[in-house]
Amino acid sequence: LTWVIGGLAIGMFPFISVYVPFYVFGVTHPLLKLTVLPFVLIPICFGYAAVGFRLWDVEIIVKKLLAYTATALTVFGVYVGADRLIRVLIDPEIAVAGAFLLTLLVAMVFAPLRDLIQDGLDRLYYREQYRSRRHILDFARELNTELDLGQVVALLVQRVRKMVSVGRIAVLLQEEEGPRLRLVASDASMKDNPQLSNDFSKFLTAELANRDFLYIDEMMNLLEKFPEDRDLIAEEDLAYFLPLVVKGEVLGLLALGRTMSGDYLSSDDLRILEMLTSHAALALDNAVLYRQAHARAQEFERLKDYNENIVQSIKVGVMVLDTDGRVRSWNHSMEQTHGMSAEKAIGKYADDLFPASFLVALQQARHRVVEGSESIASAYRVRLRYGDDIDRIVNIVLAPLADDRGRQPTVVIVDDVTDRTELEAQLRQADRLASTGLLAAGVAHEVNTPLAGISSYVQMMQRKMPKTDPRRPILEKIEKQTFRASSIVNNLLNFSRQQSSDMQAVDINGVVNETLVLAELPLSTRRVQVDTDLNGSLPLVWGDSGKLQQVLMNLVLNARDSMPNGGDLTIRTARQNGEVVVEVADNGTGIPKEQIHKIYDPFFSTKGTGQGTGLGLSVSYGIVQEHRGTITVRSEAGSGTIFRVALPVADTGRACAAG
Ligand SMILES: Nc1ncnc2c1ncn2[C@@H]1O[C@H](COP(=O)(O)OP(=O)(O)OP(=O)(O)O)[C@@H](O)[C@H]1O
Ligand SMILES: [Mg+2]
């Protein structure tokens, strides 16, 4: 532009500064006409500016030129007019001073006047472009903040309606899973839901990929192949199809009718439409991406919940420990095994939560994993004991967890096997009893016969012997010992459960009372105080009252034996967890820890020879098992023992059938 203005100035300066003043003062000379020659410089400068600076926008130059020329002419006209007026009307004498003042005035008003003229010219010249440019800018601004697909399309339809006067407007978008173009928005005049065929959709998309727009008259021949679509287009009076394209991919299209007056769209209209569609396509692409990102985030959230639910609901304890040993995750089973809620446990150090035995096992497993000797390490039957009432046996599995932040937390699976371990112990016990029972049954059978022989021969000899015979007391002792031996044998037979049972619905309180009547004599020999706490509203149990009495009698006698100097014997009955429970408690010597697992073994007895056979508890165990019940013991050496027998409640159906 400097070149253009400079050229103008140099070109016009000699003429304006030399010829014009001389001419004004009435002087003419042929030489003065030479001042026209520098005008040649003007087009040369224009040319140089255009070529040298690629100043192709001639429109702007012409407009600037027009503004300058108009300003110069106006100023010049006013100057000459004013000068003449001064000379003619006022006084030729002050003409020089007037000219000076006028020049000053010209210098002052030239620039503002030029701007004014230029502005006016701009308005006149660019009125249409101004309007559409503002519209497009507004549209782009509106779209910038819009992430909703439907809203973007609606804005596009609105804006097209504002800027171009066409009969029909419709926006069709490519369906996510197929090639079909689906109508997503239209102005009110469209039919409800016009459907383009798949093939025609494909065809349109392919055509529009490399074109700015398609005009219906150009496609008439091609449309022969799609008669239904052709009819639809004709019915809806659509004439133009403009692509909504981003990075070469056609997202959809803008379909338009002819103008309101039935004419074709001007090339200006089409240019505006192309700009609108390119802005809209970008916004659509963003909206689609946003929608996908949103859907993905939701899916992610759903998956996270799903996984968390799985972890929460599985039946083994799962906790995640940070590299610094803090708990990061703690599931529902963990709460149950440990007894602490997730809320409290999360964030605490494992060292503060678990007993030493557990921590040692955990540490060893972790070492093995860190050293790499095992990818997953485990520890079996770890005792988890803290406080008074938590004492569990658990299996631990420890595995490193790849973390997205490069750290390596560990997942620890804590499987509570307390119940399983107890059950296994019971099974082992039952197994041992079963094999011992078989052996005992065999022995009992073999021993019973010779015993019967001994006993009858002794009785025979007693009958033949005079009452005064001094050997008679010896025979009586033999007879007594045979009875004792046969009672042991009978016990053995009981134990081996060879005897059949007479099962029926039994009132356990009744059995307790009968036992206490029978035990009155043996108890009276020691100073044993008997207390009962019997629940009067107990359901019946299914069992053999004779055998249950045998169990209770054994527990009562054991209790008595544990209190050689007297004490308290308490019998309680209650209903717990759907079972009937009988507890026999004493405050006797108690059972030392190292013996407690042996007490159900046959022939285990701490009582002196001839005092106990050690069969009482093993027989009782067998009987309780036969009743599908459980017998458990809690004992502390020095302070007493509580035996607890739990029996299932009689099934009313079965009880009725039996009754
Ligand atoms: N209430 C108790 N207090 C202390 N120790 C007990 C108690 N009950 C059982 N025991 C211990 O368990 C052992 C086994 O008891 P069990 O009833 O099987 O045999 P026993 O009483 O010794 O002999 P039996 O019952 O055949 O006459 C006892 O010898 C005793 O050491
Ligand atoms: Mg006993």
XYZ file of C-alpha atoms and ligand atoms in Angstrom:
691
model
C 0.000 0.000 0.000
C 2.997 2.341 0.628
C 3.989 1.837 -2.986
C 0.488 2.624 -4.176
C 0.199 5.772 -2.049
C 3.786 6.819 -2.771
C 3.179 6.340 -6.512
C 0.015 8.353 -6.265
C 1.775 11.127 -4.352
C 4.805 11.363 -6.700
C 2.534 11.054 -9.728
C 0.145 13.756 -8.722
C 2.437 16.089 -6.705
C 4.036 18.064 -9.613
C 0.641 18.600 -11.241
C -1.127 19.657 -8.070
C 1.690 21.678 -6.604
C 2.881 23.466 -9.785
C 0.234 23.406 -12.494
C -2.832 23.902 -10.317
C -1.608 27.012 -8.391
C -0.313 28.621 -11.585
C -3.589 27.838 -13.312
C -5.533 29.262 -10.355
C -3.588 32.487 -10.565
C -4.260 32.608 -14.287
C -0.752 31.773 -15.484
C -0.494 29.227 -18.309
C 2.627 28.037 -20.006
C 3.176 25.056 -22.338
C 6.031 23.846 -20.097
C 3.645 23.566 -17.191
C 1.807 20.822 -19.090
C 4.891 18.645 -18.586
C 3.750 18.192 -14.977
C 1.271 15.629 -16.351
C 4.130 13.295 -17.222
C 4.720 11.952 -13.650
C 1.132 10.554 -13.794
C 2.736 7.633 -15.651
C 4.334 6.662 -12.364
C 0.932 5.878 -10.841
C 0.057 2.731 -12.853
C 3.711 1.621 -12.643
C 3.609 1.774 -8.854
C 0.253 -0.064 -8.871
C 1.709 -2.776 -11.038
C 4.802 -3.110 -8.880
C 2.726 -3.304 -5.707
C 0.450 -5.929 -7.218
C 3.259 -8.123 -8.531
C 5.923 -7.495 -5.891
C 3.681 -7.835 -2.864
C 1.053 -10.134 -4.348
C -1.467 -7.437 -3.690
C -4.178 -9.038 -5.714
C -7.037 -7.575 -3.783
C -7.542 -4.850 -6.373
C -10.964 -4.158 -4.919
C -9.370 -2.746 -1.792
C -6.917 -0.630 -3.767
C -9.631 0.723 -5.983
C -11.694 1.533 -2.938
C -8.803 3.314 -1.219
C -8.079 5.178 -4.440
C -11.687 6.197 -4.712
C -11.659 7.455 -1.121
C -8.486 9.480 -1.654
C -9.636 10.903 -5.003
C -13.030 11.829 -3.652
C -11.430 13.514 -0.618
C -8.874 15.349 -2.732
C -11.502 16.555 -5.199
C -13.823 17.702 -2.432
C -11.030 19.537 -0.619
C -9.758 21.004 -3.871
C -13.260 22.155 -4.897
C -13.884 23.735 -1.528
C -10.427 25.369 -1.564
C -10.817 26.854 -5.042
C -14.407 27.964 -4.325
C -13.418 29.636 -1.056
C -10.418 31.299 -2.664
C -12.542 32.702 -5.470
C -15.138 33.915 -2.969
C -12.476 35.780 -0.949
C -11.117 37.417 -4.068
C -14.430 38.419 -5.550
C -16.544 39.161 -2.525
C -14.103 40.356 0.136
C -10.767 41.817 -0.856
C -8.160 40.533 -3.320
C -5.595 42.044 -0.976
C -6.086 39.439 1.747
C -6.155 36.563 -0.772
C -2.660 35.408 0.213
C -3.504 35.369 3.890
C -6.803 33.640 3.007
C -4.947 31.032 0.951
C -2.651 30.378 3.883
C -5.575 29.931 6.250
C -7.386 27.712 3.763
C -4.292 25.504 3.354
C -4.123 25.137 7.112
C -7.784 24.183 7.168
C -7.226 21.656 4.374
C -4.348 20.066 6.317
C -6.600 19.739 9.332
C -9.748 18.310 7.752
C -8.190 16.078 5.085
C -7.622 12.950 7.209
C -10.991 12.922 9.036
C -12.782 13.695 5.817
C -10.999 10.832 4.065
C -12.019 8.402 6.822
C -15.591 9.600 6.634
C -15.699 9.112 2.881
C -14.017 5.737 3.105
C -16.509 4.571 5.728
C -19.394 5.709 3.584
C -17.956 3.915 0.580
C -17.457 0.733 2.652
C -21.041 0.752 3.749
C -22.248 1.257 0.245
C -19.935 -1.260 -1.330
C -19.870 -4.092 1.199
C -23.340 -3.861 2.646
C -24.346 -7.400 1.722
C -21.036 -8.994 2.679
C -21.088 -7.170 6.003
C -24.459 -8.558 6.823
C -23.653 -12.143 5.938
C -20.244 -12.011 7.548
C -21.825 -10.861 10.800
C -24.405 -13.652 10.531
C -21.738 -16.252 9.993
C -19.653 -14.929 12.876
C -22.704 -15.014 15.145
C -23.448 -18.539 13.991
C -19.884 -19.686 14.684
C -20.074 -18.103 18.130
C -23.375 -19.854 18.899
C -21.960 -23.180 17.785
C -18.820 -22.754 19.871
C -20.703 -23.316 23.090
C -23.011 -26.031 21.796
C -22.241 -29.694 22.409
C -25.673 -31.122 21.870
C -26.110 -32.687 18.447
C -29.813 -31.881 18.147
C -29.215 -28.291 19.143
C -26.424 -27.822 16.575
C -28.709 -29.081 13.837
C -31.554 -26.858 15.017
C -29.252 -23.830 15.004
C -28.160 -24.633 11.466
C -31.758 -24.830 10.254
C -32.583 -21.541 12.002
C -29.599 -19.748 10.531
C -30.226 -21.009 7.006
C -33.820 -19.870 7.302
C -32.589 -16.400 8.367
C -30.009 -15.997 5.638
C -31.339 -17.708 2.554
C -34.905 -17.624 1.461
C -35.657 -21.202 0.432
C -38.853 -23.216 0.493
C -37.513 -26.327 2.284
C -34.716 -26.983 4.733
C -33.708 -30.406 6.042
C -30.685 -31.866 7.749
C -29.900 -35.547 7.296
C -27.205 -37.298 9.277
C -25.461 -40.587 8.729
C -26.743 -43.298 11.054
C -24.106 -44.633 13.437
C -24.377 -48.255 12.407
C -25.298 -47.999 8.765
C -24.940 -46.058 5.560
C -28.463 -44.652 5.731
C -28.944 -40.912 5.963
C -31.618 -40.171 8.519
C -33.645 -36.977 8.724
C -32.826 -35.296 12.029
C -34.246 -31.813 11.550
C -36.364 -29.929 9.123
C -38.466 -26.845 9.053
C -42.150 -27.287 9.641
C -43.070 -27.809 6.023
C -41.440 -31.254 5.740
C -43.358 -34.498 5.762
C -43.099 -36.473 8.998
C -40.276 -38.879 8.489
C -39.017 -39.136 4.939
C -36.670 -42.101 4.492
C -33.927 -42.268 1.900
C -32.936 -45.747 0.770
C -29.609 -47.229 1.833
C -28.297 -47.263 -1.722
C -29.260 -43.693 -2.421
C -27.757 -42.616 0.903
C -24.507 -44.317 -0.080
C -24.594 -42.733 -3.493
C -25.224 -39.226 -2.110
C -22.497 -39.562 0.493
C -19.968 -40.702 -2.078
C -20.927 -37.932 -4.519
C -20.774 -35.202 -1.914
C -17.395 -36.286 -0.559
C -15.610 -34.280 -3.244
C -18.141 -31.620 -4.161
C -19.377 -28.408 -2.650
C -22.986 -29.129 -3.510
C -25.225 -31.222 -5.720
C -28.015 -29.705 -7.769
C -31.075 -31.779 -8.586
C -31.121 -31.017 -12.298
C -27.589 -32.390 -12.604
C -28.597 -35.677 -11.043
C -31.790 -36.378 -12.984
C -30.259 -39.189 -15.029
C -28.646 -40.782 -12.015
C -31.882 -40.594 -10.045
C -33.505 -42.991 -12.532
C -31.835 -45.770 -10.543
C -33.575 -44.699 -7.333
C -37.201 -44.163 -8.290
C -38.520 -44.100 -4.723
C -35.950 -41.581 -3.589
C -36.597 -39.533 -6.709
C -40.314 -39.396 -5.918
C -39.575 -38.441 -2.335
C -37.225 -35.640 -3.423
C -39.803 -34.406 -5.895
C -42.571 -34.592 -3.313
C -40.542 -32.629 -0.787
C -39.335 -30.303 -3.525
C -35.659 -30.622 -2.622
C -33.208 -29.152 -5.116
C -29.831 -28.695 -3.426
C -27.701 -31.040 -1.316
C -24.714 -29.610 0.544
C -22.350 -31.923 2.455
C -21.594 -31.607 6.151
C -18.025 -32.730 5.854
C -15.131 -32.850 8.287
C -11.662 -34.039 7.295
C -13.026 -35.580 4.130
C -15.718 -37.545 5.917
C -19.340 -36.809 5.117
C -21.294 -36.706 8.378
C -24.552 -35.783 6.737
C -26.055 -33.219 4.442
C -28.141 -30.098 4.246
C -30.969 -30.457 1.751
C -32.729 -27.359 0.425
C -35.608 -26.532 -1.855
C -35.633 -23.770 -4.448
C -36.066 -20.144 -3.372
C -39.435 -18.893 -2.210
C -40.097 -17.491 -5.644
C -39.191 -20.820 -7.227
C -35.810 -19.620 -8.550
C -32.355 -21.107 -8.293
C -30.045 -20.055 -5.513
C -27.462 -17.408 -6.453
C -23.786 -18.226 -6.270
C -23.591 -15.809 -3.335
C -26.274 -17.775 -1.493
C -24.399 -20.976 -2.153
C -21.184 -19.463 -0.842
C -22.902 -18.422 2.358
C -24.447 -21.887 2.685
C -21.067 -23.534 2.217
C -19.658 -21.427 5.027
C -22.595 -22.258 7.286
C -22.310 -25.971 6.588
C -18.572 -26.050 7.174
C -19.024 -24.403 10.587
C -21.960 -26.667 11.400
C -20.041 -29.785 10.314
C -17.211 -28.987 12.707
C -19.665 -28.427 15.546
C -21.471 -31.668 14.653
C -18.220 -33.556 14.689
C -17.465 -32.121 18.119
C -20.945 -32.976 19.344
C -20.581 -36.554 18.109
C -17.162 -36.864 19.746
C -18.540 -35.382 22.940
C -21.459 -37.772 22.893
C -19.101 -40.709 22.335
C -16.766 -39.551 25.095
C -19.735 -39.101 27.391
C -21.076 -42.560 26.545
C -17.631 -44.021 27.083
C -17.298 -42.298 30.433
C -20.693 -43.656 31.448
C -19.763 -47.125 30.266
C -16.538 -46.873 32.218
C -18.434 -45.766 35.305
C -20.878 -48.649 34.874
C -18.044 -51.161 34.486
C -16.340 -49.751 37.541
C -19.523 -50.123 39.587
C -20.016 -53.608 38.194
C -16.501 -54.688 39.138
C -16.755 -53.076 42.520
C -20.025 -54.900 43.104
C -18.382 -58.193 42.238
C -15.491 -57.521 44.576
C -17.884 -56.358 47.271
C -20.157 -59.351 47.023
C -17.699 -62.235 46.718
C -17.496 -64.500 49.695
C -13.792 -64.019 50.337
C -12.190 -60.989 51.911
C -10.371 -58.757 49.433
C -8.175 -55.870 50.462
C -5.694 -53.779 48.525
C -2.577 -52.533 50.291
C -0.560 -49.574 49.058
C 3.208 -49.735 48.700
C 3.470 -48.103 52.105
C 1.217 -50.737 53.650
C -1.940 -48.662 53.906
C -5.348 -50.164 53.133
C -6.826 -48.793 49.922
C -9.762 -51.137 49.429
C -11.663 -53.369 51.832
C -14.675 -55.415 50.738
C -17.754 -56.610 52.565
C -16.413 -60.076 53.458
C -13.288 -58.409 54.813
C -15.547 -56.419 57.121
C -17.072 -59.642 58.382
C -13.814 -61.554 58.815
C -12.051 -58.675 60.502
C -14.976 -57.009 62.197
C -14.019 -53.494 61.078
C -16.030 -51.437 58.600
C -14.433 -50.362 55.296
C -14.920 -46.742 56.293
C -12.691 -47.185 59.325
C -10.170 -49.554 57.758
C -9.368 -47.625 54.582
C -6.323 -45.402 55.026
C -5.023 -47.302 58.096
C -1.738 -49.200 58.100
C -2.119 -52.985 57.923
C 0.303 -53.137 60.866
C -2.298 -51.443 63.036
C -5.121 -53.696 61.920
C -3.786 -57.244 62.152
C -2.133 -59.411 64.798
C 1.546 -60.278 64.535
C 0.953 -63.866 63.312
C -0.996 -62.562 60.331
C 1.503 -59.798 59.556
C 4.415 -62.208 59.585
C 2.664 -64.521 57.116
C 1.791 -61.511 54.953
C 5.350 -60.210 55.036
C 6.800 -63.573 54.046
C 4.378 -63.933 51.160
C 5.206 -60.400 50.019
C 8.923 -61.146 50.081
C 8.441 -64.145 47.866
C 6.508 -62.037 45.383
C 8.959 -59.117 45.459
C 11.935 -61.428 44.994
C 10.120 -62.885 42.037
C 10.281 -66.478 43.200
C 6.474 -66.586 43.019
C 4.089 -64.402 41.090
C 1.310 -65.121 43.530
C 2.165 -66.145 47.068
C -0.068 -67.810 49.605
C -0.080 -68.762 53.261
C -2.382 -71.403 54.707
C -4.187 -71.677 58.000
C -3.032 -68.372 59.441
C -4.475 -67.545 62.836
C -6.234 -64.193 62.915
C -6.783 -63.503 66.564
C -7.338 -60.156 68.212
C -9.590 -58.909 70.908
C -11.638 -61.360 72.916
C -14.144 -62.498 70.380
C -12.311 -62.556 67.032
C -10.419 -65.755 66.500
C -10.453 -66.898 62.905
C -8.357 -69.166 60.753
C -7.677 -67.787 57.274
C -5.865 -68.624 54.063
C -4.030 -65.688 52.480
C -3.296 -65.198 48.795
C -1.196 -62.208 47.850
C -0.701 -60.856 44.342
C 0.893 -57.668 43.012
C -1.479 -55.318 41.254
C -0.252 -53.269 38.301
C -1.066 -49.662 39.065
C -1.609 -46.977 36.433
C 0.787 -44.676 38.274
C 3.658 -47.146 38.139
C 3.409 -48.103 41.817
C 2.792 -51.661 42.884
C 0.062 -52.131 45.432
C -0.832 -55.673 46.461
C -4.154 -57.432 46.471
C -4.595 -59.646 49.487
C -7.319 -62.256 49.444
C -8.257 -63.408 52.899
C -10.328 -66.577 52.873
C -11.957 -67.326 56.205
C -11.660 -71.103 56.651
C -12.584 -71.285 60.323
C -15.810 -73.192 59.750
C -14.177 -75.463 57.226
C -11.330 -76.247 59.606
C -13.760 -77.048 62.394
C -15.746 -79.282 60.112
C -12.619 -81.075 59.010
C -11.668 -81.674 62.621
C -15.113 -83.049 63.305
C -14.899 -85.307 60.294
C -11.506 -86.556 61.380
C -12.921 -87.241 64.831
C -15.931 -89.041 63.383
C -13.655 -91.053 61.167
C -11.493 -92.078 64.094
C -14.553 -92.976 66.121
C -15.986 -94.996 63.280
C -12.887 -97.146 62.877
C -12.458 -97.513 66.632
C -16.155 -98.305 66.848
C -15.788 -101.160 64.381
C -12.854 -102.541 66.297
C -14.696 -102.153 69.591
C -17.759 -103.907 68.217
C -15.617 -106.848 67.089
C -13.833 -107.073 70.446
C -17.088 -106.723 72.393
C -18.659 -109.549 70.454
C -15.658 -111.835 70.958
C -15.332 -110.995 74.653
C -19.043 -111.292 75.437
C -19.149 -115.032 74.808
C -16.307 -116.096 77.141
C -17.610 -113.598 79.727
C -21.035 -115.212 79.637
C -19.305 -118.593 80.065
C -17.230 -117.431 83.060
C -20.261 -115.835 84.658
C -22.477 -118.953 84.336
C -19.706 -121.323 85.556
C -19.103 -119.110 88.580
C -22.823 -119.089 89.365
C -22.906 -122.861 88.940
C -20.011 -123.286 91.382
C -21.697 -120.926 93.861
C -24.884 -123.004 93.757
C -22.912 -126.233 94.391
C -20.833 -124.751 97.204
C -22.122 -124.735 100.779
C -22.955 -121.265 102.091
C -20.213 -121.458 104.656
C -17.423 -122.349 102.252
C -14.520 -119.910 102.808
C -13.893 -119.752 98.994
C -17.336 -118.302 98.417
C -16.285 -114.577 98.757
C -13.652 -115.214 96.053
C -16.337 -116.511 93.707
C -18.481 -113.475 94.505
C -15.548 -111.183 93.554
C -15.133 -113.092 90.291
C -18.833 -112.680 89.589
C -18.696 -108.928 90.340
C -15.737 -108.453 88.025
C -17.517 -110.379 85.273
C -20.504 -108.040 85.614
C -18.192 -105.069 85.414
C -16.473 -106.497 82.353
C -19.806 -107.141 80.683
C -20.955 -103.593 81.411
C -17.802 -102.328 79.688
C -18.533 -104.597 76.762
C -22.096 -103.258 76.628
C -20.731 -99.746 76.629
C -18.441 -100.680 73.766
C -21.412 -101.999 71.853
C -23.288 -98.776 72.535
C -20.330 -96.826 71.328
C -20.092 -98.692 68.083
C -23.707 -97.762 67.534
C -24.652 -101.238 66.627
C -27.707 -100.810 68.750
C -30.756 -99.566 67.018
C -32.375 -96.367 68.209
C -35.955 -95.663 69.017
C -36.382 -92.192 67.557
C -39.357 -89.998 68.372
C -40.227 -86.431 69.308
C -38.715 -85.879 72.733
C -39.142 -83.151 75.332
C -35.565 -82.429 76.333
C -36.558 -80.797 79.658
C -38.206 -84.093 80.604
C -34.984 -85.980 79.793
C -32.997 -83.525 81.948
C -35.344 -84.011 84.911
C -35.300 -87.836 84.658
C -31.501 -87.813 84.480
C -31.292 -85.650 87.591
C -33.559 -88.044 89.489
C -31.307 -90.951 88.537
C -28.187 -88.968 89.371
C -29.448 -87.933 92.790
C -27.658 -90.740 94.604
C -24.275 -90.458 92.891
C -24.369 -86.669 93.296
C -25.251 -86.844 96.965
C -21.924 -88.524 97.800
C -20.176 -85.250 96.934
C -21.341 -81.862 98.045
C -22.618 -80.874 94.622
C -25.189 -78.087 94.384
C -27.446 -78.644 91.357
C -29.098 -75.677 89.625
C -31.408 -75.868 86.623
C -32.455 -73.145 84.250
C -34.889 -74.819 81.879
C -36.665 -72.934 79.136
C -40.355 -73.918 79.416
C -41.307 -73.170 75.811
C -38.829 -75.395 74.021
C -39.841 -77.248 70.884
C -39.493 -81.026 70.825
C -36.381 -82.638 69.430
C -36.202 -85.742 67.318
C -34.365 -88.407 69.239
C -34.041 -91.500 71.389
C -34.803 -90.391 74.957
C -32.857 -93.318 76.460
C -29.702 -92.460 74.536
C -30.047 -88.743 75.196
C -30.376 -89.591 78.891
C -27.178 -91.611 78.635
C -25.387 -88.550 77.189
C -26.679 -86.248 79.926
C -25.903 -88.738 82.664
C -22.310 -89.007 81.434
C -21.934 -85.215 81.344
C -23.401 -84.905 84.841
C -21.141 -87.638 86.251
C -18.075 -86.131 84.551
C -18.977 -82.789 86.109
C -19.333 -84.431 89.500
C -15.964 -86.147 89.105
C -14.319 -82.835 88.264
C -15.458 -81.405 91.619
C -13.999 -83.811 94.221
C -14.569 -81.267 96.956
C -18.027 -80.257 95.818
C -19.181 -77.315 93.693
C -21.957 -76.058 91.490
C -23.504 -77.989 88.648
C -25.793 -76.001 86.373
C -28.001 -77.393 83.621
C -29.560 -74.928 81.169
C -31.824 -75.519 78.218
C -32.511 -72.912 75.553
C -33.395 -72.381 71.920
C -30.625 -70.960 69.767
C -30.408 -70.580 65.958
C -33.250 -73.004 65.401
C -31.761 -75.695 67.650
C -32.441 -76.892 71.154
C -29.392 -76.478 73.333
C -28.535 -78.190 76.646
C -25.584 -76.878 78.613
C -23.978 -78.725 81.519
C -21.645 -76.454 83.437
C -19.442 -77.102 86.467
C -16.864 -75.130 88.359
C -14.505 -78.051 88.763
C -10.902 -78.700 87.769
C -11.408 -77.948 84.099
C -9.613 -79.645 81.209
C -6.010 -78.692 80.423
C -5.510 -77.275 76.894
C -3.283 -80.099 75.761
C -5.964 -82.683 76.600
C -9.004 -80.981 75.225
C -8.692 -82.475 71.727
C -8.404 -85.976 73.174
C -11.465 -86.120 75.417
C -13.728 -87.704 72.780
C -11.171 -90.395 72.001
C -12.291 -93.826 73.150
C -10.504 -95.009 76.302
C -9.099 -91.570 77.062
C -9.554 -91.068 80.757
C -7.688 -89.231 83.452
C -9.509 -91.088 86.130
C -7.683 -93.795 87.993
C -7.780 -97.457 87.000
C -11.141 -98.956 87.725
C -12.672 -95.495 88.000
C -13.338 -94.577 84.392
C -13.214 -96.425 81.105
C -12.802 -93.299 78.991
C -15.756 -94.324 76.876
C -18.368 -91.881 78.281
C -17.643 -88.928 76.001
C -16.923 -90.956 72.887
C -20.230 -92.762 73.300
C -21.925 -89.419 73.907
C -20.267 -87.981 70.796
C -21.542 -90.894 68.712
C -25.063 -90.518 70.069
C -25.178 -86.765 69.436
C -23.913 -87.325 65.883
C -26.585 -89.918 65.349
C -29.084 -87.218 66.298
C -27.496 -84.832 63.729
C -26.521 -82.572 66.552
C -23.237 -81.150 67.819
C -21.394 -81.433 71.115
C -18.844 -78.752 71.994
C -16.842 -77.897 75.074
C -15.417 -74.734 76.616
C -13.116 -75.289 79.512
C -10.465 -73.512 81.474
C -8.129 -75.402 83.739
C -8.876 -74.427 87.329
C -12.202 -72.703 86.805
C -14.623 -75.108 85.196
C -16.115 -76.647 82.106
C -19.226 -76.148 80.018
C -20.441 -78.899 77.697
C -22.982 -77.768 75.121
C -25.186 -80.205 73.204
C -27.228 -78.728 70.335
C -29.986 -80.851 68.781
C -32.154 -80.117 65.758
C -35.804 -79.340 66.391
C -38.201 -82.185 65.502
C -39.599 -81.797 62.018
C -43.380 -81.608 62.619
C -44.129 -83.633 59.481
C -41.816 -86.388 60.568
C -43.069 -86.197 64.136
C -46.668 -86.626 62.979
C -45.796 -89.527 60.707
C -44.023 -91.212 63.562
C -46.724 -90.367 66.086
N -16.551 -81.865 83.311
C -15.270 -82.250 83.192
N -14.293 -81.633 83.922
C -13.028 -82.016 83.817
N -12.589 -83.005 83.033
C -13.500 -83.678 82.308
C -14.878 -83.336 82.320
N -15.540 -84.171 81.483
C -14.609 -84.982 80.958
N -13.398 -84.695 81.432
C -12.102 -85.375 81.080
O -12.359 -86.139 79.911
C -11.989 -87.513 80.189
C -12.859 -88.427 79.342
O -14.151 -88.427 79.837
P -15.086 -89.649 79.550
O -16.431 -89.335 80.055
O -14.981 -89.977 78.104
O -14.385 -90.779 80.309
P -14.352 -91.004 81.917
O -15.343 -90.160 82.560
O -12.943 -90.863 82.304
O -14.767 -92.522 81.978
P -16.243 -93.112 81.874
O -17.116 -91.989 81.483
O -16.121 -94.136 80.825
O -16.552 -93.646 83.221
C -12.129 -87.628 81.652
O -11.328 -88.654 82.155
C -11.680 -86.261 82.154
O -10.296 -86.206 82.211
Mg -17.359 -90.095 81.956
